[in-house]
PDB file of C-alpha atoms in Angstrom:
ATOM      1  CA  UNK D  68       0.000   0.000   0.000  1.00 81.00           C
ATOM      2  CA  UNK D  69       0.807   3.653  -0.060  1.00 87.00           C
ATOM      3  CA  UNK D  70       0.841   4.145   3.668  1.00 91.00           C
ATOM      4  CA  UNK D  71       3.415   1.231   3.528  1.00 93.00           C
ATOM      5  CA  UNK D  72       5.626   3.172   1.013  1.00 89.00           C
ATOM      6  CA  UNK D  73       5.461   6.765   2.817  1.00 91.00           C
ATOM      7  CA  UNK D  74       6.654   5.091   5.987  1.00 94.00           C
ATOM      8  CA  UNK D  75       9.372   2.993   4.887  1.00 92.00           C
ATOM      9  CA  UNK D  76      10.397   5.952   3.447  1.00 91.00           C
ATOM     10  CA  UNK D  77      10.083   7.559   6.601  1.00 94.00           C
ATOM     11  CA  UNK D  78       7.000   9.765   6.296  1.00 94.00           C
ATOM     12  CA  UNK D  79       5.456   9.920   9.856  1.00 93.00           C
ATOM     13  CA  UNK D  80       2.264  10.726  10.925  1.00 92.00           C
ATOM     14  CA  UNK D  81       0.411  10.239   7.685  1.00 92.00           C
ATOM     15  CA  UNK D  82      -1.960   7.301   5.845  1.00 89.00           C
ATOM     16  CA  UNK D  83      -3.011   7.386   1.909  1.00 89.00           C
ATOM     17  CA  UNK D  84      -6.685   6.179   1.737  1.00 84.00           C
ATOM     18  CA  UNK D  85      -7.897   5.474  -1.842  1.00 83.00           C
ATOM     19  CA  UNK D  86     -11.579   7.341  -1.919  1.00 81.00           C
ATOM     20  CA  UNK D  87     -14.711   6.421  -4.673  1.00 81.00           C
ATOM     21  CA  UNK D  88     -16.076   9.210  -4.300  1.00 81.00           C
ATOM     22  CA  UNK D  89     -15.481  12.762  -3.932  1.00 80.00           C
ATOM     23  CA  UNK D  90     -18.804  13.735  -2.467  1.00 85.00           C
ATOM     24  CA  UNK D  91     -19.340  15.043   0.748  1.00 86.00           C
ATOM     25  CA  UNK D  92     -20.239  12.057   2.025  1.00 84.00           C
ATOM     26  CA  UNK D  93     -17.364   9.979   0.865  1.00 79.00           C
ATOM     27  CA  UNK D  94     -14.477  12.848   2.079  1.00 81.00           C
ATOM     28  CA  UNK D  95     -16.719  14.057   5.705  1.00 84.00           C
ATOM     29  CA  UNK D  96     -15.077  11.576   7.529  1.00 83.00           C
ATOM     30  CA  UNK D  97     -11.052  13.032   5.712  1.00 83.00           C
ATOM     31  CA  UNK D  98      -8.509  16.264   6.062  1.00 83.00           C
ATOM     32  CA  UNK D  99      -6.556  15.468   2.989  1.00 81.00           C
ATOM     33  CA  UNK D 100      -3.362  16.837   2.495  1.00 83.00           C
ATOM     34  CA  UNK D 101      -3.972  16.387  -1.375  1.00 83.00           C
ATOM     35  CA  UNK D 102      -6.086  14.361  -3.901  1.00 80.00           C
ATOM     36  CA  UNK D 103      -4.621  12.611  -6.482  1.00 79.00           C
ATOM     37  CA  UNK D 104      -6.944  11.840  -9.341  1.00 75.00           C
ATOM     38  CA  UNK D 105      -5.966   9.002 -11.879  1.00 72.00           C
ATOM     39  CA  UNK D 106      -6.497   8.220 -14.939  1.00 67.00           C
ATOM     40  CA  UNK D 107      -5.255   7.899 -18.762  1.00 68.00           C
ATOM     41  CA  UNK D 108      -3.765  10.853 -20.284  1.00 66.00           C
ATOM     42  CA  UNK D 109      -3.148  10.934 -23.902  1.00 71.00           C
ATOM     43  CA  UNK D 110      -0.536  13.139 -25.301  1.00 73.00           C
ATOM     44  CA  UNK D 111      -1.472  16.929 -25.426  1.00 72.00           C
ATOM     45  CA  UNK D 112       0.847  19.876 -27.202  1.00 75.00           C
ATOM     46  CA  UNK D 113       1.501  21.809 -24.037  1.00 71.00           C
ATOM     47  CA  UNK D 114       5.023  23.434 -24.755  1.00 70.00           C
ATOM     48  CA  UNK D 115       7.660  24.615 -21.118  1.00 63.00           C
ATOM     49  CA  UNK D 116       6.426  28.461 -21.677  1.00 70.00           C
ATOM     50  CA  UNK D 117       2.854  27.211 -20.752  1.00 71.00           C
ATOM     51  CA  UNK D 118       4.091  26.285 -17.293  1.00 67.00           C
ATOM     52  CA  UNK D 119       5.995  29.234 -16.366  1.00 72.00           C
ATOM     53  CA  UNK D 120       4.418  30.921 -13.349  1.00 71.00           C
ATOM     54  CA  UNK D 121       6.518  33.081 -10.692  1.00 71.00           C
ATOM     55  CA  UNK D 122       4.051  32.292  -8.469  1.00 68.00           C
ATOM     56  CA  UNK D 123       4.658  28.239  -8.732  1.00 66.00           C
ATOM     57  CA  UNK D 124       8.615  29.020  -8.220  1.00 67.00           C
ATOM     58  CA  UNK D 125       7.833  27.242  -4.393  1.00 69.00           C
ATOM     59  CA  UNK D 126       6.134  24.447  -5.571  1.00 73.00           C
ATOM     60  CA  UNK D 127       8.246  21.178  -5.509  1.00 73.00           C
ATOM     61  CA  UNK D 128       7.232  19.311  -8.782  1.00 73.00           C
ATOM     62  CA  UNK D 129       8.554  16.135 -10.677  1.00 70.00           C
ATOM     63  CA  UNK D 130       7.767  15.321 -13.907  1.00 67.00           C
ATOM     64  CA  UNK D 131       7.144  11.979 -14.481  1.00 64.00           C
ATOM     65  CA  UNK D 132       9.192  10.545 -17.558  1.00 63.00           C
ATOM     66  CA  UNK D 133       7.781   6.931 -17.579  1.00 64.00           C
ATOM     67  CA  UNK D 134       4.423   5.281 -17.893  1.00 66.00           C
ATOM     68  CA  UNK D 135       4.220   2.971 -15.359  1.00 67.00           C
ATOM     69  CA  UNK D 136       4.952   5.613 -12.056  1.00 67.00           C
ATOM     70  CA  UNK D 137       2.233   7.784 -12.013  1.00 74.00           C
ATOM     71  CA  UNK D 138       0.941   7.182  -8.457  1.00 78.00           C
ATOM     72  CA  UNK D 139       4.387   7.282  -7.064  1.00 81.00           C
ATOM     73  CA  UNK D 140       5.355  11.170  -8.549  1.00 81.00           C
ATOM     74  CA  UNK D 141       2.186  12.206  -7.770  1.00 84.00           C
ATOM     75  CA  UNK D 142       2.211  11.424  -3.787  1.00 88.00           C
ATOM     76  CA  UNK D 143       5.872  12.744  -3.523  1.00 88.00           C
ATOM     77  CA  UNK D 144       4.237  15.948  -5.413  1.00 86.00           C
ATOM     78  CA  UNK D 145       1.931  16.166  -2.647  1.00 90.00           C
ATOM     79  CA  UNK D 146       3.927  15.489   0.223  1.00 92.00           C
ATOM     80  CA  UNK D 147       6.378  18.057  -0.822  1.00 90.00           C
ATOM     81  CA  UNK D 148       4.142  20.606  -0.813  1.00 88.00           C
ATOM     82  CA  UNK D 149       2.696  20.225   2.558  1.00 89.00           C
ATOM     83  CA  UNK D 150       4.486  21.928   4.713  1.00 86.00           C
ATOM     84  CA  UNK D 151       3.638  20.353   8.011  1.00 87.00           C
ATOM     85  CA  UNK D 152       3.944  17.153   6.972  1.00 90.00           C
ATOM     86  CA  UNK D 153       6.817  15.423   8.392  1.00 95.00           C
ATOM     87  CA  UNK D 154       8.509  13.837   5.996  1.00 94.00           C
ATOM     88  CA  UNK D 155      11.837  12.263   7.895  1.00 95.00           C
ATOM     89  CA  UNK D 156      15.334  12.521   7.162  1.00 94.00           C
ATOM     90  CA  UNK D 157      15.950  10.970   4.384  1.00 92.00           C
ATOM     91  CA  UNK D 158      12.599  12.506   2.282  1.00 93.00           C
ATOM     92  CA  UNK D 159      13.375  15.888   3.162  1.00 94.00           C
ATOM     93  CA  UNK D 160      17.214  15.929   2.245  1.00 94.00           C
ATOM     94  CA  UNK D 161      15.769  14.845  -0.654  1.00 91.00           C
ATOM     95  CA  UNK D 162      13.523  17.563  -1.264  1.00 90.00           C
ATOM     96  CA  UNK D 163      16.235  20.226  -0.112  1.00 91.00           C
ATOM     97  CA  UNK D 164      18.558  18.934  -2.766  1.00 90.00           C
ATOM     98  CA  UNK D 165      16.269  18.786  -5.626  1.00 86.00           C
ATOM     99  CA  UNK D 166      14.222  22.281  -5.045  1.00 84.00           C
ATOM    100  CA  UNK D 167      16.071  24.327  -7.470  1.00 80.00           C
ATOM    101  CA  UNK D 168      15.851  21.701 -10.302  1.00 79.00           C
ATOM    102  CA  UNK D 169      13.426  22.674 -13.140  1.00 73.00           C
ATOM    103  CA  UNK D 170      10.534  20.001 -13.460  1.00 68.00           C
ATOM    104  CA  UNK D 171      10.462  20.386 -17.153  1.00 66.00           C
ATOM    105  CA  UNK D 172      13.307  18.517 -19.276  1.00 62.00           C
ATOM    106  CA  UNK D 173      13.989  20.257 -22.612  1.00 60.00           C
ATOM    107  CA  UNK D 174      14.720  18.419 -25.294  1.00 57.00           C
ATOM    108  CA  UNK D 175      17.830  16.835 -26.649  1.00 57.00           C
ATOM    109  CA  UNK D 176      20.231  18.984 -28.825  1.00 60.00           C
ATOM    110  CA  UNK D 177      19.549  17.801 -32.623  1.00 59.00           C
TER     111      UNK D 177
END
């Protein structure tokens, strides 16, 4: 599970439960730190200038390069952005080291 993966990376204090439903019934019970929706994405034409907000500079963000991760970016995405989350040692050397890097990866030289 999730909760198993946040911990043995050594996220405290924190579970991931998987909700089937986003109405008020299905969240009342809930204080999520983040939501992560899945599903397929096909291919769109979105180019690095559309993503280039100065008010996103503070966001932690990694952009996932592979097909078969998606989950896994997308709950380190959210648990570096909450900032009271406590995300141990290890997670948040991580996170201090990799801040600066740009999400986006340009292209190859031709």
């Amino acid at each position: 599970s999730f909760t198993s993966l946040i911990q043995s990376l050594g996220v405290r204090g924190l579970e991931v439960v998987e909700l089937y439903g986003i109405d008020p019934a299905a969240v009342s019970h809930v204080e999520p730190h983040g939501l992560i929706f899945c599903f397929l994405w096909a291919k769109d034409a979105h180019q690095r200038t559309d993503f280039e907000d100065p008010s996103a500079e503070q966001v932690w963000f990694a952009n996932q390069l592979n097909d078969d991760a998606c989950a896994s970016f997308a709950t380190l995405n959210v648990l570096f952005n909450c900032p009271r989350c406590d995300l141990g040692r290890q997670l948040a050397s991580f996170k201090q080291e990799t801040q600066a890097m740009s999400p986006v990866v340009s292209p190859a030289p031709i």
